[in-house]
Amino acid sequence: MSSSTPTQYDAVIFGGGASGLMCAQVAGHRGLKVLVLDSSNKVGKKILMSGGGRCNFTNYFIEPGCFLSNNPHFCKSALSRYTQWDFIALVEKHGIAYHERKHGELFCNDSAKDILKMLLDECADAGVQIKTKCTVEFIETHEQGYTLRSNQGVFSCRNLVIATGGLSIPTLGSSGFGYEIAEQFDLPVLPRTAGLVPFIFTDQIKQLTETLSGLAVDVALSVKGTTFRENILFTHRGISGPAALQISNYWKQGDSISINLIPDDNAEAFFLNLKKQHPKSLLRNVLPEKFSKQFCLELQKLWWPEAPEKPLAAFPDQRLKEIASRFENWTLKPAGTEGYRTAEVTLGGIDTNCISSKTMECKTQPGLYFIGEVLDVTGWLGGFNFQWAWASGVAAGESF
Ligand SMILES: Cc1cc2nc3c(=O)[nH]c(=O)nc-3n(C[C@H](O)[C@H](O)[C@H](O)COP(=O)(O)OP(=O)(O)OC[C@H]3O[C@@H](n4cnc5c(N)ncnc54)[C@H](O)[C@@H]3O)c2cc1C
């Protein structure tokens, strides 16, 4: 340990992302001396990349049921004390124009930069200090709190907040540092996997997705009883799009996924009706427009290869019922996902059973806090993960 006297803070926050900056400004406004340390050259990189550059910063319909965790009750307290309406009020206070897209998702009209600037302005107003390119090499505990040795000096603090996020997109500064700290303090870390991530295929379906790459289709996509009604997007390697990303949070290696291509109708009735309405037409020519010509040809190869040029009248009803059941329950087995390279979030993380749901403080280690994605709390696509970052950041920032 360096012999020079370390600078003393009320709180040091590792990670200047969504949750860390939120926590810092809240604690700073309470008059506390706060330092944010980030190993990256810039804070808030994921905010800048989010929502296609417009940051889907929250959702009108935040519910605990939209979050996955080994302990589904954990997120309730923080989410109910700092709600989407509180964050919207902050956005409006800063005059940031925003709009609602589908399913209550709120985006900046202009740029995600507005959200980062808002957080940085709040931090500056609260006197928060921020150091980038700062790596912490050593954490020591003592009666008054923690002493940290970093490449930019030695710091002491009463409270240490870990806001280092998950493992997704390493090029945006992600690291496993938060989990290492948990291990240093003997806290359980649940297994982690990539979430909100596209599926890949290696069987004959890969050829099909490659051929259809770029096509989006409205479907109901299910895995083990959970269903999302949204678009899927065929890619060169598999399936992406909002429905696929959502369902990836519920998928485990080896699971099959089920695609309902006729989500608004009874598929049998739909196909029998097509026969009645268009007896002289080819099936591929009377399918709804959303399927595209190419997709219809591919489906024909898969499901009625024996009758590509036969009119619908030549299909026995029983055969049409079989085809209907394929459309209703197209079962595919992904080889895996694209992994952390493209995932939006990390599933799993620090076991919330060792954290206070009110304050985010570690139950066995006074003064040590974990917030944001590093915890085993993962939201749906649609602004839920940021709302968790804001709410957990505020819970900690108000408590020490
Ligand atoms: C491409 C992309 C788009 C997304 N879009 C959305 C969206 O529109 N809406 C939504 O709700 N969610 C979105 N998310 C998810 C959302 O960005 C995260 O859930 C959220 O940023 C998590 O906040 P956090 O504070 O826990 O971590 P982060 O925001 O990831 O911040 C972690 C910070 O810790 C720093 N850090 C890492 N290691 C160290 C270390 N060793 N020492 C010091 N600092 C360290 C990092 O540099 C980073 O600044 C998106 C994610 C990605 C990858």
Short mmCIF file of N, CA and C in Angstrom, two decimals, residues 171-288:
data_model
loop_
_atom_site.label_atom_id
_atom_site.label_comp_id
_atom_site.label_asym_id
_atom_site.label_seq_id
_atom_site.Cartn_x
_atom_site.Cartn_y
_atom_site.Cartn_z
N THR A 171 -16.18 -4.88 -26.29
CA THR A 171 -15.57 -3.66 -26.85
C THR A 171 -16.17 -2.38 -26.24
N LEU A 172 -17.29 -2.52 -25.51
CA LEU A 172 -17.88 -1.34 -24.87
C LEU A 172 -17.44 -1.24 -23.40
N GLY A 173 -16.39 -1.94 -23.04
CA GLY A 173 -15.82 -1.77 -21.70
C GLY A 173 -16.26 -2.83 -20.69
N SER A 174 -17.02 -3.83 -21.15
CA SER A 174 -17.50 -4.85 -20.19
C SER A 174 -16.32 -5.64 -19.64
N SER A 175 -16.45 -6.01 -18.38
CA SER A 175 -15.41 -6.85 -17.78
C SER A 175 -16.05 -7.69 -16.70
N GLY A 176 -15.38 -8.70 -16.27
CA GLY A 176 -15.93 -9.54 -15.20
C GLY A 176 -15.52 -9.04 -13.82
N PHE A 177 -15.09 -7.77 -13.74
CA PHE A 177 -14.50 -7.27 -12.51
C PHE A 177 -15.49 -7.34 -11.33
N GLY A 178 -16.74 -7.02 -11.57
CA GLY A 178 -17.75 -7.05 -10.50
C GLY A 178 -17.86 -8.43 -9.88
N TYR A 179 -17.78 -9.45 -10.74
CA TYR A 179 -17.89 -10.83 -10.24
C TYR A 179 -16.64 -11.20 -9.44
N GLU A 180 -15.49 -10.69 -9.88
CA GLU A 180 -14.24 -10.97 -9.14
C GLU A 180 -14.31 -10.37 -7.73
N ILE A 181 -14.88 -9.15 -7.65
CA ILE A 181 -14.99 -8.52 -6.33
C ILE A 181 -15.92 -9.35 -5.45
N ALA A 182 -17.03 -9.82 -6.06
CA ALA A 182 -17.96 -10.66 -5.28
C ALA A 182 -17.21 -11.87 -4.75
N GLU A 183 -16.37 -12.47 -5.58
CA GLU A 183 -15.63 -13.66 -5.13
C GLU A 183 -14.66 -13.30 -4.00
N GLN A 184 -14.03 -12.11 -4.13
CA GLN A 184 -13.10 -11.68 -3.07
C GLN A 184 -13.82 -11.64 -1.71
N PHE A 185 -15.13 -11.27 -1.73
CA PHE A 185 -15.87 -11.16 -0.48
C PHE A 185 -16.77 -12.39 -0.23
N ASP A 186 -16.45 -13.49 -0.94
CA ASP A 186 -17.16 -14.76 -0.75
C ASP A 186 -18.66 -14.67 -1.00
N LEU A 187 -19.04 -13.86 -1.96
CA LEU A 187 -20.47 -13.75 -2.30
C LEU A 187 -20.77 -14.69 -3.46
N PRO A 188 -21.89 -15.38 -3.42
CA PRO A 188 -22.20 -16.32 -4.51
C PRO A 188 -22.53 -15.60 -5.81
N VAL A 189 -21.99 -16.12 -6.90
CA VAL A 189 -22.27 -15.56 -8.23
C VAL A 189 -22.95 -16.68 -9.03
N LEU A 190 -24.16 -16.41 -9.52
CA LEU A 190 -24.91 -17.42 -10.27
C LEU A 190 -24.36 -17.49 -11.70
N PRO A 191 -24.53 -18.66 -12.34
CA PRO A 191 -23.97 -18.80 -13.70
C PRO A 191 -24.50 -17.72 -14.63
N ARG A 192 -23.63 -17.27 -15.52
CA ARG A 192 -23.99 -16.18 -16.43
C ARG A 192 -24.05 -16.66 -17.88
N THR A 193 -25.03 -16.14 -18.62
CA THR A 193 -25.09 -16.41 -20.06
C THR A 193 -25.55 -15.15 -20.78
N ALA A 194 -25.32 -15.15 -22.09
CA ALA A 194 -25.73 -14.00 -22.90
C ALA A 194 -27.25 -13.96 -23.01
N GLY A 195 -27.83 -12.76 -22.86
CA GLY A 195 -29.29 -12.59 -22.98
C GLY A 195 -29.61 -11.53 -24.03
N LEU A 196 -30.87 -11.48 -24.42
CA LEU A 196 -31.30 -10.58 -25.50
C LEU A 196 -30.32 -10.69 -26.66
N VAL A 197 -30.27 -11.89 -27.23
CA VAL A 197 -29.20 -12.23 -28.17
C VAL A 197 -29.79 -13.07 -29.32
N PRO A 198 -29.32 -12.90 -30.55
CA PRO A 198 -29.84 -13.69 -31.67
C PRO A 198 -29.46 -15.16 -31.57
N PHE A 199 -30.30 -16.01 -32.19
CA PHE A 199 -30.01 -17.45 -32.26
C PHE A 199 -29.21 -17.77 -33.52
N ILE A 200 -28.38 -18.82 -33.42
CA ILE A 200 -27.68 -19.30 -34.62
C ILE A 200 -28.05 -20.77 -34.86
N PHE A 201 -27.95 -21.16 -36.12
CA PHE A 201 -28.25 -22.55 -36.50
C PHE A 201 -27.07 -23.10 -37.28
N THR A 202 -26.86 -24.43 -37.15
CA THR A 202 -25.80 -25.06 -37.94
C THR A 202 -26.36 -26.18 -38.81
N ASP A 203 -27.65 -26.54 -38.60
CA ASP A 203 -28.24 -27.61 -39.42
C ASP A 203 -28.76 -27.02 -40.73
N GLN A 204 -29.69 -27.76 -41.41
CA GLN A 204 -30.16 -27.29 -42.73
C GLN A 204 -30.94 -25.99 -42.62
N ILE A 205 -31.39 -25.63 -41.42
CA ILE A 205 -32.13 -24.37 -41.24
C ILE A 205 -31.22 -23.16 -41.50
N LYS A 206 -29.92 -23.35 -41.30
CA LYS A 206 -29.00 -22.23 -41.54
C LYS A 206 -29.09 -21.78 -43.00
N GLN A 207 -29.16 -22.76 -43.90
CA GLN A 207 -29.28 -22.46 -45.32
C GLN A 207 -30.53 -21.62 -45.58
N LEU A 208 -31.62 -22.02 -44.91
CA LEU A 208 -32.89 -21.31 -45.09
C LEU A 208 -32.79 -19.87 -44.56
N THR A 209 -32.21 -19.72 -43.37
CA THR A 209 -32.15 -18.36 -42.79
C THR A 209 -31.24 -17.48 -43.64
N GLU A 210 -30.22 -18.09 -44.21
CA GLU A 210 -29.31 -17.33 -45.07
C GLU A 210 -30.04 -16.82 -46.31
N THR A 211 -30.83 -17.73 -46.91
CA THR A 211 -31.60 -17.37 -48.11
C THR A 211 -32.59 -16.25 -47.80
N LEU A 212 -33.17 -16.30 -46.59
CA LEU A 212 -34.22 -15.32 -46.25
C LEU A 212 -33.67 -14.11 -45.51
N SER A 213 -32.36 -14.07 -45.36
CA SER A 213 -31.74 -13.03 -44.53
C SER A 213 -32.25 -11.63 -44.90
N GLY A 214 -32.68 -10.90 -43.86
CA GLY A 214 -33.23 -9.55 -44.06
C GLY A 214 -34.74 -9.53 -43.98
N LEU A 215 -35.39 -10.70 -44.06
CA LEU A 215 -36.86 -10.74 -44.01
C LEU A 215 -37.34 -10.72 -42.55
N ALA A 216 -38.28 -9.82 -42.26
CA ALA A 216 -38.90 -9.78 -40.92
C ALA A 216 -40.32 -10.31 -41.04
N VAL A 217 -40.71 -11.16 -40.08
CA VAL A 217 -42.06 -11.74 -40.11
C VAL A 217 -42.68 -11.64 -38.72
N ASP A 218 -43.94 -11.22 -38.69
CA ASP A 218 -44.67 -11.13 -37.43
C ASP A 218 -45.10 -12.53 -37.00
N VAL A 219 -44.69 -12.96 -35.82
CA VAL A 219 -44.97 -14.32 -35.35
C VAL A 219 -45.28 -14.31 -33.85
N ALA A 220 -45.66 -15.46 -33.33
CA ALA A 220 -45.63 -15.68 -31.88
C ALA A 220 -44.53 -16.72 -31.67
N LEU A 221 -43.54 -16.36 -30.85
CA LEU A 221 -42.39 -17.23 -30.66
C LEU A 221 -42.39 -17.73 -29.21
N SER A 222 -42.26 -19.04 -29.03
CA SER A 222 -42.39 -19.61 -27.68
C SER A 222 -41.22 -20.50 -27.32
N VAL A 223 -40.93 -20.55 -26.04
CA VAL A 223 -40.05 -21.57 -25.49
C VAL A 223 -40.58 -21.94 -24.11
N LYS A 224 -40.77 -23.21 -23.88
CA LYS A 224 -41.19 -23.74 -22.58
C LYS A 224 -42.31 -22.89 -21.92
N GLY A 225 -43.36 -22.61 -22.70
CA GLY A 225 -44.53 -21.95 -22.12
C GLY A 225 -44.46 -20.43 -22.08
N THR A 226 -43.35 -19.84 -22.47
CA THR A 226 -43.28 -18.37 -22.54
C THR A 226 -43.35 -17.96 -24.00
N THR A 227 -44.22 -16.98 -24.30
CA THR A 227 -44.44 -16.59 -25.69
C THR A 227 -44.29 -15.08 -25.86
N PHE A 228 -43.65 -14.66 -26.92
CA PHE A 228 -43.61 -13.25 -27.28
C PHE A 228 -44.20 -13.08 -28.68
N ARG A 229 -45.10 -12.12 -28.81
CA ARG A 229 -45.75 -11.83 -30.09
C ARG A 229 -45.06 -10.59 -30.67
N GLU A 230 -44.24 -10.80 -31.69
CA GLU A 230 -43.40 -9.73 -32.24
C GLU A 230 -42.84 -10.19 -33.57
N ASN A 231 -41.96 -9.39 -34.16
CA ASN A 231 -41.27 -9.81 -35.39
C ASN A 231 -40.07 -10.70 -35.07
N ILE A 232 -39.81 -11.64 -35.99
CA ILE A 232 -38.47 -12.24 -36.03
C ILE A 232 -37.80 -11.74 -37.30
N LEU A 233 -36.49 -11.77 -37.31
CA LEU A 233 -35.72 -11.31 -38.47
C LEU A 233 -34.75 -12.43 -38.84
N PHE A 234 -34.84 -12.90 -40.08
CA PHE A 234 -33.88 -13.92 -40.53
C PHE A 234 -32.53 -13.25 -40.78
N THR A 235 -31.45 -13.94 -40.37
CA THR A 235 -30.10 -13.40 -40.57
C THR A 235 -29.24 -14.45 -41.30
N HIS A 236 -28.02 -14.08 -41.63
CA HIS A 236 -27.14 -15.01 -42.32
C HIS A 236 -26.82 -16.23 -41.48
N ARG A 237 -26.91 -16.06 -40.15
CA ARG A 237 -26.52 -17.19 -39.28
C ARG A 237 -27.70 -17.78 -38.52
N GLY A 238 -28.86 -17.11 -38.54
CA GLY A 238 -29.98 -17.64 -37.77
C GLY A 238 -31.16 -16.71 -37.70
N ILE A 239 -31.63 -16.47 -36.47
CA ILE A 239 -32.84 -15.67 -36.28
C ILE A 239 -32.60 -14.61 -35.22
N SER A 240 -32.94 -13.36 -35.57
CA SER A 240 -32.85 -12.26 -34.62
C SER A 240 -34.22 -11.57 -34.59
N GLY A 241 -34.22 -10.25 -34.34
CA GLY A 241 -35.49 -9.52 -34.25
C GLY A 241 -36.03 -9.55 -32.84
N PRO A 242 -36.95 -8.63 -32.52
CA PRO A 242 -37.40 -8.49 -31.12
C PRO A 242 -37.92 -9.77 -30.49
N ALA A 243 -38.72 -10.57 -31.23
CA ALA A 243 -39.28 -11.79 -30.60
C ALA A 243 -38.16 -12.76 -30.24
N ALA A 244 -37.17 -12.88 -31.12
CA ALA A 244 -36.06 -13.82 -30.86
C ALA A 244 -35.22 -13.33 -29.68
N LEU A 245 -34.95 -12.02 -29.63
CA LEU A 245 -34.14 -11.49 -28.51
C LEU A 245 -34.88 -11.72 -27.19
N GLN A 246 -36.18 -11.42 -27.19
CA GLN A 246 -36.95 -11.60 -25.94
C GLN A 246 -36.91 -13.06 -25.48
N ILE A 247 -37.15 -13.97 -26.43
CA ILE A 247 -37.28 -15.37 -26.03
C ILE A 247 -35.91 -15.96 -25.65
N SER A 248 -34.83 -15.34 -26.15
CA SER A 248 -33.49 -15.85 -25.82
C SER A 248 -33.23 -15.79 -24.31
N ASN A 249 -33.92 -14.85 -23.60
CA ASN A 249 -33.75 -14.77 -22.14
C ASN A 249 -34.29 -16.01 -21.44
N TYR A 250 -35.20 -16.72 -22.11
CA TYR A 250 -35.85 -17.88 -21.49
C TYR A 250 -35.33 -19.20 -22.05
N TRP A 251 -34.43 -19.11 -23.02
CA TRP A 251 -33.94 -20.30 -23.73
C TRP A 251 -32.68 -20.83 -23.05
N LYS A 252 -32.59 -22.16 -23.00
CA LYS A 252 -31.35 -22.78 -22.48
C LYS A 252 -30.79 -23.70 -23.55
N GLN A 253 -29.47 -23.86 -23.57
CA GLN A 253 -28.81 -24.73 -24.56
C GLN A 253 -29.55 -26.07 -24.65
N GLY A 254 -29.91 -26.47 -25.88
CA GLY A 254 -30.61 -27.75 -26.08
C GLY A 254 -32.12 -27.60 -26.23
N ASP A 255 -32.68 -26.44 -25.79
CA ASP A 255 -34.13 -26.23 -25.93
C ASP A 255 -34.50 -26.01 -27.39
N SER A 256 -35.74 -26.43 -27.73
CA SER A 256 -36.30 -26.07 -29.04
C SER A 256 -37.13 -24.81 -28.88
N ILE A 257 -37.29 -24.07 -29.98
CA ILE A 257 -38.19 -22.92 -29.98
C ILE A 257 -39.34 -23.24 -30.94
N SER A 258 -40.50 -22.64 -30.66
CA SER A 258 -41.66 -22.91 -31.52
C SER A 258 -42.16 -21.61 -32.12
N ILE A 259 -42.28 -21.60 -33.45
CA ILE A 259 -42.73 -20.38 -34.14
C ILE A 259 -44.15 -20.60 -34.65
N ASN A 260 -45.05 -19.72 -34.26
CA ASN A 260 -46.40 -19.74 -34.83
C ASN A 260 -46.47 -18.66 -35.90
N LEU A 261 -46.55 -19.12 -37.16
CA LEU A 261 -46.53 -18.17 -38.28
C LEU A 261 -47.91 -17.57 -38.53
N ILE A 262 -48.95 -18.17 -37.92
CA ILE A 262 -50.33 -17.66 -38.10
C ILE A 262 -50.85 -17.29 -36.71
N PRO A 263 -50.26 -16.27 -36.07
CA PRO A 263 -50.57 -16.05 -34.65
C PRO A 263 -51.97 -15.49 -34.39
N ASP A 264 -52.62 -14.93 -35.41
CA ASP A 264 -53.91 -14.28 -35.15
C ASP A 264 -55.11 -15.16 -35.47
N ASP A 265 -54.88 -16.34 -36.04
CA ASP A 265 -56.00 -17.17 -36.49
C ASP A 265 -55.84 -18.60 -35.99
N ASN A 266 -56.93 -19.32 -36.06
CA ASN A 266 -56.86 -20.77 -35.91
C ASN A 266 -56.29 -21.29 -37.22
N ALA A 267 -55.13 -21.92 -37.17
CA ALA A 267 -54.42 -22.25 -38.41
C ALA A 267 -55.22 -23.22 -39.29
N GLU A 268 -55.86 -24.23 -38.66
CA GLU A 268 -56.64 -25.20 -39.46
C GLU A 268 -57.74 -24.50 -40.23
N ALA A 269 -58.50 -23.68 -39.50
CA ALA A 269 -59.62 -22.97 -40.12
C ALA A 269 -59.10 -22.06 -41.23
N PHE A 270 -57.96 -21.44 -40.97
CA PHE A 270 -57.36 -20.52 -41.94
C PHE A 270 -57.04 -21.25 -43.25
N PHE A 271 -56.42 -22.44 -43.15
CA PHE A 271 -56.02 -23.16 -44.37
C PHE A 271 -57.23 -23.77 -45.09
N LEU A 272 -58.19 -24.27 -44.31
CA LEU A 272 -59.38 -24.83 -44.96
C LEU A 272 -60.17 -23.73 -45.67
N ASN A 273 -60.13 -22.56 -45.07
CA ASN A 273 -60.80 -21.42 -45.69
C ASN A 273 -60.09 -20.98 -46.98
N LEU A 274 -58.75 -21.05 -46.94
CA LEU A 274 -57.99 -20.70 -48.17
C LEU A 274 -58.42 -21.61 -49.32
N LYS A 275 -58.60 -22.89 -48.99
CA LYS A 275 -58.99 -23.87 -50.02
C LYS A 275 -60.38 -23.52 -50.59
N LYS A 276 -61.26 -23.12 -49.66
CA LYS A 276 -62.62 -22.77 -50.08
C LYS A 276 -62.60 -21.52 -50.98
N GLN A 277 -61.80 -20.53 -50.56
CA GLN A 277 -61.77 -19.23 -51.26
C GLN A 277 -61.02 -19.30 -52.59
N HIS A 278 -59.94 -20.11 -52.61
CA HIS A 278 -59.07 -20.11 -53.81
C HIS A 278 -58.80 -21.53 -54.28
N PRO A 279 -59.81 -22.29 -54.64
CA PRO A 279 -59.60 -23.72 -54.96
C PRO A 279 -58.65 -23.93 -56.13
N LYS A 280 -58.59 -22.97 -57.07
CA LYS A 280 -57.77 -23.19 -58.27
C LYS A 280 -56.34 -22.65 -58.10
N SER A 281 -56.07 -22.00 -56.98
CA SER A 281 -54.74 -21.38 -56.82
C SER A 281 -53.74 -22.34 -56.19
N LEU A 282 -52.48 -21.99 -56.37
CA LEU A 282 -51.42 -22.73 -55.67
C LEU A 282 -51.34 -22.18 -54.25
N LEU A 283 -51.07 -23.07 -53.31
CA LEU A 283 -51.02 -22.64 -51.90
C LEU A 283 -50.00 -21.50 -51.72
N ARG A 284 -48.84 -21.64 -52.32
CA ARG A 284 -47.79 -20.62 -52.09
C ARG A 284 -48.22 -19.23 -52.60
N ASN A 285 -49.18 -19.20 -53.53
CA ASN A 285 -49.58 -17.90 -54.08
C ASN A 285 -50.68 -17.21 -53.29
N VAL A 286 -51.29 -17.91 -52.35
CA VAL A 286 -52.40 -17.27 -51.61
C VAL A 286 -52.07 -17.07 -50.13
N LEU A 287 -50.82 -17.33 -49.77
CA LEU A 287 -50.42 -17.10 -48.37
C LEU A 287 -50.31 -15.60 -48.13
N PRO A 288 -50.50 -15.16 -46.89
CA PRO A 288 -50.46 -13.72 -46.62
C PRO A 288 -49.16 -13.08 -47.12
#
